[in-house]
PDB file of C-alpha atoms in Angstrom:
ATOM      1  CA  UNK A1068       2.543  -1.390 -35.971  1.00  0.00           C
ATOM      2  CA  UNK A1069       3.936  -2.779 -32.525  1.00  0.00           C
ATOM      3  CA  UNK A1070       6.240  -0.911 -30.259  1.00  0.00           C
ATOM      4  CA  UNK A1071       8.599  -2.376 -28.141  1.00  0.00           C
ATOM      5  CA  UNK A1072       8.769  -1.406 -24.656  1.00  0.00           C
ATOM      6  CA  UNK A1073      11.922  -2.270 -22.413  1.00  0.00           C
ATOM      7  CA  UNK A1074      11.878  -1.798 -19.069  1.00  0.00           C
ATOM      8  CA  UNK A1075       8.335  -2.765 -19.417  1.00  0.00           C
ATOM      9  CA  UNK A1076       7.938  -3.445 -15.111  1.00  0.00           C
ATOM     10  CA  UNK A1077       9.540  -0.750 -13.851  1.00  0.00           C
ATOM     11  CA  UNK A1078       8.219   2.607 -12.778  1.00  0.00           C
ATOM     12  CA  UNK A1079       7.719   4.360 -15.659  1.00  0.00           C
ATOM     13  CA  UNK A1080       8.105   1.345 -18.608  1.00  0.00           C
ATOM     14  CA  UNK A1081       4.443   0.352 -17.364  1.00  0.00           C
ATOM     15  CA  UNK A1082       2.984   3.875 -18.129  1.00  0.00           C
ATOM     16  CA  UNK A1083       4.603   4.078 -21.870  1.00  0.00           C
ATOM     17  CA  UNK A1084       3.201   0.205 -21.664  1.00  0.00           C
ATOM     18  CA  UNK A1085      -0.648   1.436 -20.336  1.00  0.00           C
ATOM     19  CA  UNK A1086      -0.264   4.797 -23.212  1.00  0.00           C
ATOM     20  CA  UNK A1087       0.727   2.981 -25.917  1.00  0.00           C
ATOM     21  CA  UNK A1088      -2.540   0.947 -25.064  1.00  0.00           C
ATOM     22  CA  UNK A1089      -5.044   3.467 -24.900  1.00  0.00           C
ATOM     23  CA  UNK A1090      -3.656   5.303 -28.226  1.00  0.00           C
ATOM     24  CA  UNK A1091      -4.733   1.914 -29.899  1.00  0.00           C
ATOM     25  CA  UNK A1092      -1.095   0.712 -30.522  1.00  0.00           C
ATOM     26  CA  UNK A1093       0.058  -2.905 -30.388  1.00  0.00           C
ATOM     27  CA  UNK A1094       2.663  -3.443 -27.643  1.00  0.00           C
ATOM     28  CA  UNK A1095       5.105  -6.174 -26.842  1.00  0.00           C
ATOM     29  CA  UNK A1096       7.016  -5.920 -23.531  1.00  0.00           C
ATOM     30  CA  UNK A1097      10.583  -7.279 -22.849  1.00  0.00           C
ATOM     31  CA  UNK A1098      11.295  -8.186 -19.420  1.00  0.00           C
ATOM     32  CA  UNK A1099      13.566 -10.614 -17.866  1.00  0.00           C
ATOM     33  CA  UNK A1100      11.030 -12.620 -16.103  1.00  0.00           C
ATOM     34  CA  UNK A1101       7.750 -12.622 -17.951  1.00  0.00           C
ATOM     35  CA  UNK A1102       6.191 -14.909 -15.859  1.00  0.00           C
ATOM     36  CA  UNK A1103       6.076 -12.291 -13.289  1.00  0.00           C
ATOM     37  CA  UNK A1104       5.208  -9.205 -14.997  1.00  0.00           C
ATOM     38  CA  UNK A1105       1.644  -8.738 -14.511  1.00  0.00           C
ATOM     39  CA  UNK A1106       0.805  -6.983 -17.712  1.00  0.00           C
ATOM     40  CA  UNK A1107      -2.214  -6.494 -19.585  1.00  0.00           C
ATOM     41  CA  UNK A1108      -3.321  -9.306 -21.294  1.00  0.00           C
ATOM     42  CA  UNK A1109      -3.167  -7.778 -24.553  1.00  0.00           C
ATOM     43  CA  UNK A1110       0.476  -6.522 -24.034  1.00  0.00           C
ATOM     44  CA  UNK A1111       2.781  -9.326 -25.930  1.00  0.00           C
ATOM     45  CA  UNK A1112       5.588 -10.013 -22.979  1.00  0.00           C
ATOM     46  CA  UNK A1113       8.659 -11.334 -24.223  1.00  0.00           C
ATOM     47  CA  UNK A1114      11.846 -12.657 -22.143  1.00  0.00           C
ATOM     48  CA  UNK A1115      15.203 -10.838 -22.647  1.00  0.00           C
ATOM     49  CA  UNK A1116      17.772  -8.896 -21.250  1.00  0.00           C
ATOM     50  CA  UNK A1117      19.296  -5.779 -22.603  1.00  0.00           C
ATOM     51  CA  UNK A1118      22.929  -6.800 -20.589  1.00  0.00           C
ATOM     52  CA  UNK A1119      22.480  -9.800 -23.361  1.00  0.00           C
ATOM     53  CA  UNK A1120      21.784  -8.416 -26.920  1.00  0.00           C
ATOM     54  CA  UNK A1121      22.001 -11.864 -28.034  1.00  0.00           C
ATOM     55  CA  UNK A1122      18.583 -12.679 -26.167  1.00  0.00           C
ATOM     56  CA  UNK A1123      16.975  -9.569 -27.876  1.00  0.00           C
ATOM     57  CA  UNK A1124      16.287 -11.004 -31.829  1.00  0.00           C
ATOM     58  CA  UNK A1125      12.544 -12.578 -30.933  1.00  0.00           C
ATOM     59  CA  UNK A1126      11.728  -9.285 -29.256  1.00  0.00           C
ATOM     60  CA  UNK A1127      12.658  -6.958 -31.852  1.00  0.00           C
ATOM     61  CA  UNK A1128      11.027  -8.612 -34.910  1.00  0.00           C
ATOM     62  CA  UNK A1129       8.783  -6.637 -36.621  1.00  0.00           C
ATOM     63  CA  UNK A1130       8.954  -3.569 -34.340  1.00  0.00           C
ATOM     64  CA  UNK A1131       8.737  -0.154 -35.821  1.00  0.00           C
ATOM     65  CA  UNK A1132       9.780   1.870 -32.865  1.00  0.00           C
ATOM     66  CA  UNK A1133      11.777   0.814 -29.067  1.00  0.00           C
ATOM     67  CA  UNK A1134      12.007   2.282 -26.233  1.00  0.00           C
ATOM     68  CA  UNK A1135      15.233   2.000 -24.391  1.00  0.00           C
ATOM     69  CA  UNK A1136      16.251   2.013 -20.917  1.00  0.00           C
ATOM     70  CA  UNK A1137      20.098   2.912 -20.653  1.00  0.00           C
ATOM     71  CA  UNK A1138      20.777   0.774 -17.228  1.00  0.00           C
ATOM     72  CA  UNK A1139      20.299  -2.974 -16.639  1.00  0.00           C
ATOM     73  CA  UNK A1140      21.036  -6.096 -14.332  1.00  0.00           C
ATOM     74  CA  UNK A1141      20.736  -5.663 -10.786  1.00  0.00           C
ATOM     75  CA  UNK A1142      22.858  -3.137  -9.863  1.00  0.00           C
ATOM     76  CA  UNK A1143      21.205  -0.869 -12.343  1.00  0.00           C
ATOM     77  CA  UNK A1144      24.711   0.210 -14.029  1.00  0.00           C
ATOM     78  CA  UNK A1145      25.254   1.668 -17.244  1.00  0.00           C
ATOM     79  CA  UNK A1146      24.602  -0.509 -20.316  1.00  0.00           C
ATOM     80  CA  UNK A1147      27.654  -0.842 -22.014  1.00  0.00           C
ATOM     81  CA  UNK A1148      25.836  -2.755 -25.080  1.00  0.00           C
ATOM     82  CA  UNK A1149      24.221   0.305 -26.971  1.00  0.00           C
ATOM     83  CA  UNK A1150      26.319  -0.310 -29.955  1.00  0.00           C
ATOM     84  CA  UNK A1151      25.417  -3.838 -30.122  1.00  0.00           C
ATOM     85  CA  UNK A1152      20.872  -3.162 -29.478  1.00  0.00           C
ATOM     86  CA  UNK A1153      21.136  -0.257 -32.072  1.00  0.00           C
ATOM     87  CA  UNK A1154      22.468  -2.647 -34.769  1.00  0.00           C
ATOM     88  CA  UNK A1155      20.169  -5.324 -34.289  1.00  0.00           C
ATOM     89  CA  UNK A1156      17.484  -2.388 -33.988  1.00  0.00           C
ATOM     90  CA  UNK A1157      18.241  -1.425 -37.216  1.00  0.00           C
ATOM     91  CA  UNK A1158      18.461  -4.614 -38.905  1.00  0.00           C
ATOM     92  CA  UNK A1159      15.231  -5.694 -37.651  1.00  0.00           C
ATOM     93  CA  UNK A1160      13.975  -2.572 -39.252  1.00  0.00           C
ATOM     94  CA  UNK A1161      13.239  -0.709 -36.106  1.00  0.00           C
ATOM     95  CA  UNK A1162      12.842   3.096 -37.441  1.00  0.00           C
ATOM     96  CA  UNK A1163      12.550   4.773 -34.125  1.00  0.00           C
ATOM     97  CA  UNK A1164      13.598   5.073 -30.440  1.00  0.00           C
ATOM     98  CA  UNK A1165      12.653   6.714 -26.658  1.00  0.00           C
ATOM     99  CA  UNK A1166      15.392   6.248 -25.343  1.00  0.00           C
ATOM    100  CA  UNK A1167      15.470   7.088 -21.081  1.00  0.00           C
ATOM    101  CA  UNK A1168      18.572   8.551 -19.692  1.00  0.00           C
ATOM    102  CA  UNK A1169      20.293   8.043 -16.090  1.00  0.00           C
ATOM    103  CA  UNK A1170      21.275  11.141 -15.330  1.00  0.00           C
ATOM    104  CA  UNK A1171      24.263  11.518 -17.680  1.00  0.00           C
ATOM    105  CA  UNK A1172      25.183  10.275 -21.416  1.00  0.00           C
ATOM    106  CA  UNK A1173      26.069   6.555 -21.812  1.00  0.00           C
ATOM    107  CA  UNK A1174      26.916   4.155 -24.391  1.00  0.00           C
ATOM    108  CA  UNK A1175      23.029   3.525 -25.278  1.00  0.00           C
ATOM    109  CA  UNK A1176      22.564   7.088 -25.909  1.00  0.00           C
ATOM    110  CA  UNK A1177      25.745   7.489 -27.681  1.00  0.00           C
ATOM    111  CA  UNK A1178      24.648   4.518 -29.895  1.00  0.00           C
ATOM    112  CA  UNK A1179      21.123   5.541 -30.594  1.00  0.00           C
ATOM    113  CA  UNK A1180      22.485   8.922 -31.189  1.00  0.00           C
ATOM    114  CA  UNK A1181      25.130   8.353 -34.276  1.00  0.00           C
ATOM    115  CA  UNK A1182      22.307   5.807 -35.988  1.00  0.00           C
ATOM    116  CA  UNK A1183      19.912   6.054 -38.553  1.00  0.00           C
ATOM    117  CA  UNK A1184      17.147   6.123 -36.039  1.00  0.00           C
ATOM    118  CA  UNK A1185      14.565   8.488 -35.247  1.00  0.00           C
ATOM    119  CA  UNK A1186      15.546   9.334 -31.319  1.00  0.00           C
ATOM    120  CA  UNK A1187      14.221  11.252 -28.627  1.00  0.00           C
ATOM    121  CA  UNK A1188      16.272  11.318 -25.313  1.00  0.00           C
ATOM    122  CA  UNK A1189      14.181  11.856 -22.126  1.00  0.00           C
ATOM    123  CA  UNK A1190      15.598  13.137 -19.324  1.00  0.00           C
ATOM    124  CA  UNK A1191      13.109  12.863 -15.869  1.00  0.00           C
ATOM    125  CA  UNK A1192      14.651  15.002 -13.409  1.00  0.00           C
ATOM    126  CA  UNK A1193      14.025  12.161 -10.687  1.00  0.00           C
ATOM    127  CA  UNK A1194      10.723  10.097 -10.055  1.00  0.00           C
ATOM    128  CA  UNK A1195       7.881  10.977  -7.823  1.00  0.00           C
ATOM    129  CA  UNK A1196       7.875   6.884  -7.238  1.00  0.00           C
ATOM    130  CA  UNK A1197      11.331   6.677  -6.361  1.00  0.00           C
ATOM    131  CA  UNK A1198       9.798   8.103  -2.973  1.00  0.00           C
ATOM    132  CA  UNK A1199       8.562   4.554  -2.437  1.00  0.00           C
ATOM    133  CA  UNK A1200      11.583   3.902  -0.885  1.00  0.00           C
ATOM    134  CA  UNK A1201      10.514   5.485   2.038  1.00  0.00           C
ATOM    135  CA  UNK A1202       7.253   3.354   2.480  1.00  0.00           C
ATOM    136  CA  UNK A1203       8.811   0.852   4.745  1.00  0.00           C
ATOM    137  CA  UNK A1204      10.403   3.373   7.231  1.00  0.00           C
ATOM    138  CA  UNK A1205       7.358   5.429   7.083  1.00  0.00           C
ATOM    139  CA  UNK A1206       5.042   2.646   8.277  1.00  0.00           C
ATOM    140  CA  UNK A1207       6.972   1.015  10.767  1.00  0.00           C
ATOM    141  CA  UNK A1208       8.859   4.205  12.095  1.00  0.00           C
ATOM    142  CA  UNK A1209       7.740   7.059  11.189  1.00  0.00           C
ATOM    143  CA  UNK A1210      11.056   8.118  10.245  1.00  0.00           C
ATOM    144  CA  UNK A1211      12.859   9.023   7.240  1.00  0.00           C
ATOM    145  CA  UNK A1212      16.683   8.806   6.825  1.00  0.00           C
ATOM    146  CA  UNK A1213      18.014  10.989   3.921  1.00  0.00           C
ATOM    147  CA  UNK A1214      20.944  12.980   3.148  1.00  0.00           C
ATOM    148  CA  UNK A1215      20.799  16.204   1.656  1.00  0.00           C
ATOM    149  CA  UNK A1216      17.310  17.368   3.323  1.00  0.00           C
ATOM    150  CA  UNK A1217      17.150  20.937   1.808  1.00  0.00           C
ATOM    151  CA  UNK A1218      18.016  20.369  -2.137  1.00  0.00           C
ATOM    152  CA  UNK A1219      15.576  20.505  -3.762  1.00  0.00           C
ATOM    153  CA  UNK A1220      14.387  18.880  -6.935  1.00  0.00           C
ATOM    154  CA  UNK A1221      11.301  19.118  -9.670  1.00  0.00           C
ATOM    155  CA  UNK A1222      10.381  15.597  -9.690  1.00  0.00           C
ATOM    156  CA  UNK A1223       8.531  14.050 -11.699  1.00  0.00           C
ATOM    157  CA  UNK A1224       5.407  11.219 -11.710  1.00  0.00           C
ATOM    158  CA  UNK A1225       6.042   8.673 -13.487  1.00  0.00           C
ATOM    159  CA  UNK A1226       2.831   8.134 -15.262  1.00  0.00           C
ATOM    160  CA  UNK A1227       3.838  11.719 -17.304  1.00  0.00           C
ATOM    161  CA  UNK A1228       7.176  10.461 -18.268  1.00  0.00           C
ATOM    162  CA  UNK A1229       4.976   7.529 -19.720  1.00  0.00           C
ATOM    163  CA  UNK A1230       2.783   9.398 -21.351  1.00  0.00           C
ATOM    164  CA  UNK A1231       5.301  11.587 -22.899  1.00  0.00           C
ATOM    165  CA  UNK A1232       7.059   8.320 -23.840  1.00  0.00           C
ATOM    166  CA  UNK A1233       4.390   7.167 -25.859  1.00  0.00           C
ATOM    167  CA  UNK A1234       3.610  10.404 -27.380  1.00  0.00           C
ATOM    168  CA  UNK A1235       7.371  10.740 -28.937  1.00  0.00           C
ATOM    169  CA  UNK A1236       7.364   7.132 -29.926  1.00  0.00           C
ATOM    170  CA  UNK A1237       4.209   6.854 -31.960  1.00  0.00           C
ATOM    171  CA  UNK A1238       3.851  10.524 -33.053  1.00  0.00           C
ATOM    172  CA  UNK A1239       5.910  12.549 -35.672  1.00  0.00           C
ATOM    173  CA  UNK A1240       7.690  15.385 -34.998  1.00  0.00           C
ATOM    174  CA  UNK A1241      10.067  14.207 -32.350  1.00  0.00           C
ATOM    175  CA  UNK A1242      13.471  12.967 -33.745  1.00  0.00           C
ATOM    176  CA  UNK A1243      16.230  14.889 -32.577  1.00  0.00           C
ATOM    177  CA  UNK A1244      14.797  16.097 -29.340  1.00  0.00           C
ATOM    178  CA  UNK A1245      16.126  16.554 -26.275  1.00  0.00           C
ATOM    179  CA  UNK A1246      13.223  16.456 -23.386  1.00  0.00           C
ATOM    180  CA  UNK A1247      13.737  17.727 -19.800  1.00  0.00           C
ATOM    181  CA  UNK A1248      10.463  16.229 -17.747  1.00  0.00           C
ATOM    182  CA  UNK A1249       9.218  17.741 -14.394  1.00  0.00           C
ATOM    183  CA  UNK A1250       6.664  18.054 -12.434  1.00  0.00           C
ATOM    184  CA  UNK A1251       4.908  21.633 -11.965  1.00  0.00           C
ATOM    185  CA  UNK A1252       7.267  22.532  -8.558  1.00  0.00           C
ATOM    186  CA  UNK A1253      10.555  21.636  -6.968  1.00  0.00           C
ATOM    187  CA  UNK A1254      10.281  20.183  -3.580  1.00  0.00           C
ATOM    188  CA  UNK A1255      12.967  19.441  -0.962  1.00  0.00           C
ATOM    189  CA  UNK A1256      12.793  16.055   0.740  1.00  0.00           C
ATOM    190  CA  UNK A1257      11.663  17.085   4.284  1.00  0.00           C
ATOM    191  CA  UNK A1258       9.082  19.371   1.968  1.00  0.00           C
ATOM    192  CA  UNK A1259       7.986  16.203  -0.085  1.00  0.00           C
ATOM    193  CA  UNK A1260       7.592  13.954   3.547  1.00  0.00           C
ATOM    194  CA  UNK A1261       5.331  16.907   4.685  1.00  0.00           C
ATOM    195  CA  UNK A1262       3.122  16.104   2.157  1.00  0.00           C
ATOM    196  CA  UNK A1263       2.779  13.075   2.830  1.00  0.00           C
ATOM    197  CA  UNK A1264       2.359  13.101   6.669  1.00  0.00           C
ATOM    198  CA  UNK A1265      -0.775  15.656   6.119  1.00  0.00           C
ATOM    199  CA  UNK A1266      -2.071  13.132   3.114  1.00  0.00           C
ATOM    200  CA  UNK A1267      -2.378  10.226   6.064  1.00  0.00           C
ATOM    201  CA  UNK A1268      -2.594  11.938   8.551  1.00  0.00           C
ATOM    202  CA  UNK A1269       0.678  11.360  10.882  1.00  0.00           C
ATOM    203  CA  UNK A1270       3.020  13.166  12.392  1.00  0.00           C
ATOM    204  CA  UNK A1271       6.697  11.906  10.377  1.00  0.00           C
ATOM    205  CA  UNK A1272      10.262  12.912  10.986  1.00  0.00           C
ATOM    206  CA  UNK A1273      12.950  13.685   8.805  1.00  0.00           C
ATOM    207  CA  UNK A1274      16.746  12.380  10.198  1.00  0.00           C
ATOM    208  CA  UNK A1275      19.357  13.797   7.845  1.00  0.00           C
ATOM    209  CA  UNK A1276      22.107  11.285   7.208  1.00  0.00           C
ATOM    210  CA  UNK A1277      25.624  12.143   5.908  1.00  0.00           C
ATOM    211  CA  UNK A1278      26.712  11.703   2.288  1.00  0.00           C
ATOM    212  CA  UNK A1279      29.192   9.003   4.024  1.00  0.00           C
ATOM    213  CA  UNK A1280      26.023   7.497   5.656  1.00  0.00           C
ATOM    214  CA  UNK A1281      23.992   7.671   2.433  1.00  0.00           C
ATOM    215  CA  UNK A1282      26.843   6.248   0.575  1.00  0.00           C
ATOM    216  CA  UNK A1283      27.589   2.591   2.668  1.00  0.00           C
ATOM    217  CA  UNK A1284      23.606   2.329   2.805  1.00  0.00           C
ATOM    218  CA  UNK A1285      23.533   2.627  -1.403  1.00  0.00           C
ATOM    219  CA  UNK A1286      26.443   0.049  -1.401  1.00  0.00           C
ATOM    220  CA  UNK A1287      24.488  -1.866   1.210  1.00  0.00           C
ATOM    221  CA  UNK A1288      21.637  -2.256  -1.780  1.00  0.00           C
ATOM    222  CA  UNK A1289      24.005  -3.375  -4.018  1.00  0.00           C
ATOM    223  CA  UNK A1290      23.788  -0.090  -6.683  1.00  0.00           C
ATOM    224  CA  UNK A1291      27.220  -0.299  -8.599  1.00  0.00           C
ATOM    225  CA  UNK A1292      29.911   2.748  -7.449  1.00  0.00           C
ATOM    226  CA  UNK A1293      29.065   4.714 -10.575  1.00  0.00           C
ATOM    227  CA  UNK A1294      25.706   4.974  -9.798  1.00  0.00           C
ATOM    228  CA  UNK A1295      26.489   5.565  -6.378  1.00  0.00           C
ATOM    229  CA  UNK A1296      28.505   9.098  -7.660  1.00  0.00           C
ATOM    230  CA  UNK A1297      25.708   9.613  -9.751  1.00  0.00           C
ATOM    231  CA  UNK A1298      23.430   9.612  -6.270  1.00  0.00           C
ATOM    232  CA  UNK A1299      25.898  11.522  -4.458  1.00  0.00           C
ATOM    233  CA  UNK A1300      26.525  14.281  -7.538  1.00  0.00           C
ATOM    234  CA  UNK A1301      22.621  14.707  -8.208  1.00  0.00           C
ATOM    235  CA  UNK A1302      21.243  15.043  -5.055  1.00  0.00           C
ATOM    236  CA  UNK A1303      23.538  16.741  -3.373  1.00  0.00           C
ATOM    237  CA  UNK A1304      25.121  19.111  -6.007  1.00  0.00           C
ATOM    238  CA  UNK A1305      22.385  19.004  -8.666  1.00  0.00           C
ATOM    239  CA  UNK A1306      22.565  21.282 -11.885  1.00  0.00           C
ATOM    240  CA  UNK A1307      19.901  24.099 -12.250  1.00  0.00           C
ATOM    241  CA  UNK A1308      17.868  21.205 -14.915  1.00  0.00           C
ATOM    242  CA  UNK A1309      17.384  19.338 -11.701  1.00  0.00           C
ATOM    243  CA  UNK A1310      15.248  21.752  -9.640  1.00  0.00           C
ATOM    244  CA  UNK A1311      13.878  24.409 -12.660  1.00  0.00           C
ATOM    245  CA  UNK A1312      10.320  23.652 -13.804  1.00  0.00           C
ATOM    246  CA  UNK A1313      10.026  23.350 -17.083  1.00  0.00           C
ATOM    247  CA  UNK A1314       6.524  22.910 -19.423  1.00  0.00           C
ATOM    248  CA  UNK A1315       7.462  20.173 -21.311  1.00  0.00           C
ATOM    249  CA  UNK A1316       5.113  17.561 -20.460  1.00  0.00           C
ATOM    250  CA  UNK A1317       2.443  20.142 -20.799  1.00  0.00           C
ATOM    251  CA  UNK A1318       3.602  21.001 -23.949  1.00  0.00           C
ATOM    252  CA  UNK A1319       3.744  17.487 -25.417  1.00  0.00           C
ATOM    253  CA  UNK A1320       0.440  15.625 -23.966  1.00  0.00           C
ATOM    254  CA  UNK A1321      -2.060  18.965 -23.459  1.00  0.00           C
ATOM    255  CA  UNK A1322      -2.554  18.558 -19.814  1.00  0.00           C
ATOM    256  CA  UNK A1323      -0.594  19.793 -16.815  1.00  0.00           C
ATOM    257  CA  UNK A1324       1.826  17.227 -15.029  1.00  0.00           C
ATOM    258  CA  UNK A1325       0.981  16.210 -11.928  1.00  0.00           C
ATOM    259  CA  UNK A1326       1.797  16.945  -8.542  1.00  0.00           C
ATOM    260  CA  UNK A1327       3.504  15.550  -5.824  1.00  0.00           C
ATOM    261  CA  UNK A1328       0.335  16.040  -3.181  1.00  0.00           C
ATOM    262  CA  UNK A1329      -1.948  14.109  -6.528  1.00  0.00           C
ATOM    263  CA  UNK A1330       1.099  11.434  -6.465  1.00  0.00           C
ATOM    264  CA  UNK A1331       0.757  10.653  -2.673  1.00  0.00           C
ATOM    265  CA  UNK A1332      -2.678  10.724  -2.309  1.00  0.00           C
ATOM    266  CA  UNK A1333      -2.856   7.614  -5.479  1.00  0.00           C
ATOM    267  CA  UNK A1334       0.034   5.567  -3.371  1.00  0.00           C
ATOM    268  CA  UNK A1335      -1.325   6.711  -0.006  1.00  0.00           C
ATOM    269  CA  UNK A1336      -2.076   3.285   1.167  1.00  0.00           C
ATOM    270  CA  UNK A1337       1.412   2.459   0.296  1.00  0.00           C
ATOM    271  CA  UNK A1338       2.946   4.890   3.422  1.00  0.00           C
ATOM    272  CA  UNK A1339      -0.180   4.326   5.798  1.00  0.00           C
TER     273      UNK A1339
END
């Protein structure tokens, strides 16, 4: 049986890529630019683009099970093609679907949702590796810019939401489900670059910017105004699911998640 795994470069898509793997399933990976993926050699990398359902037949064939990403394109907005994947899904005889939320119900979700499929919606609080972000500043200044210093948040690494992926994908017993990932504590930015000044060793400092600030710098990136309220809303004002630990990736995949101190100290050469 071979899963399909979109998404398959980012953060977490190469962890439900690498667990698939090692639970002996066949994977093929749809990216828009397989010739620079840099996936296994056994993972079958094929070129499409979930903004473009018509690219997506050759990828779907013969898949028993998909797991969905509910952004795309550069500017990481909302998919607004759900209806359109979930049919050819379903025609191509795809029975089941991960499908990774944004931080608030879309169109994919909605889709996968009202189908005949056998869904599980994850919902990662935020990822460990988003902190990546910071790498550049860190090295070169030694300075963070954030807004909202003191919320804080139960992230989550990325290689758990992977592993959890792969678990509700190519196990029964998930359809229906609802899953709310953290990691085992909630951590406030200037808490998280703590950690990692005492992982390498350097004194860091946190500058706080405004929401305003924070804002212009998103728009700067070129993130699409939704997701820029999305930012703004989660970060700043998050609900309780944001910052509460919950066991869930204990639950599903029999081993604590990890923390943010294990995180750092794997990317550490990354910040130094």
């Amino acid at each position: 049986m071979t899963y399909l795994v979109t998404g398959a470069t980012g953060k977490a898509g190469r962890h439900v890529v690498s667990h698939l793997l090692r639970a002996g399933h066949q994977v093929r990976a749809l990216t828009r630019n397989p010739a620079t993926a840099d996936l296994p050699s056994e993972v079958d990398v094929v070129a499409g683009d979930l903004t473009k359902p018509e690219t997506l037949g050759p990828a779907l064939a013969g898949v028993v099970g998909v797991h969905l990403l509910t952004v795309g394109g550069d500017d990481y907005a909302t998919l607004t093609t759900g209806p359109e994947i979930v049919e050819l899904a379903l025609k191509a005889g795809v029975r089941r679907a991960t499908v990774l939320w944004n931080g608030r119900l879309g169109p994919v979700e909605e889709a996968v949702e009202s189908s005949a499929l056998e869904w599980t919606r994850l919902q990662p609080v935020d990822f460990m590796g988003n902190t990546l972000g910071w790498a550049d500043a860190i090295r070169k200044e030694g300075t963070v810019r954030e807004p909202f210093g003191d919320v804080p948040a139960a992230m989550v690494d990325e290689a758990d939401v992977g592993a959890v992926a792969a678990v509700a994908l190519a196990e029964p017993g998930h359809a229906g489900k609802v899953y709310t990932l953290t990691g085992p504590e909630a951590l406030t930015p200037r808490e998280r670059l703590a950690v990692i000044a005492r992982t390498i060793g350097r004194d860091l400092e946190f500058a706080e910017l405004t929401e305003a600030e924070a804002r212009e710098r998103w728009r700067r990136a070129g993130h699409a105004e939704e997701l820029i309220d999305l930012l703004a809303a989660w970060q700043g004002n998050p609900p309780p699911e944001a910052y509460t630990v919950v066991p869930t990736v204990e639950e599903l995949t029999g081993r604590p998640p990890g923390t943010f101190a294990d995180w750092v100290s794997r990317h550490a050469d990354r910040f130094a």
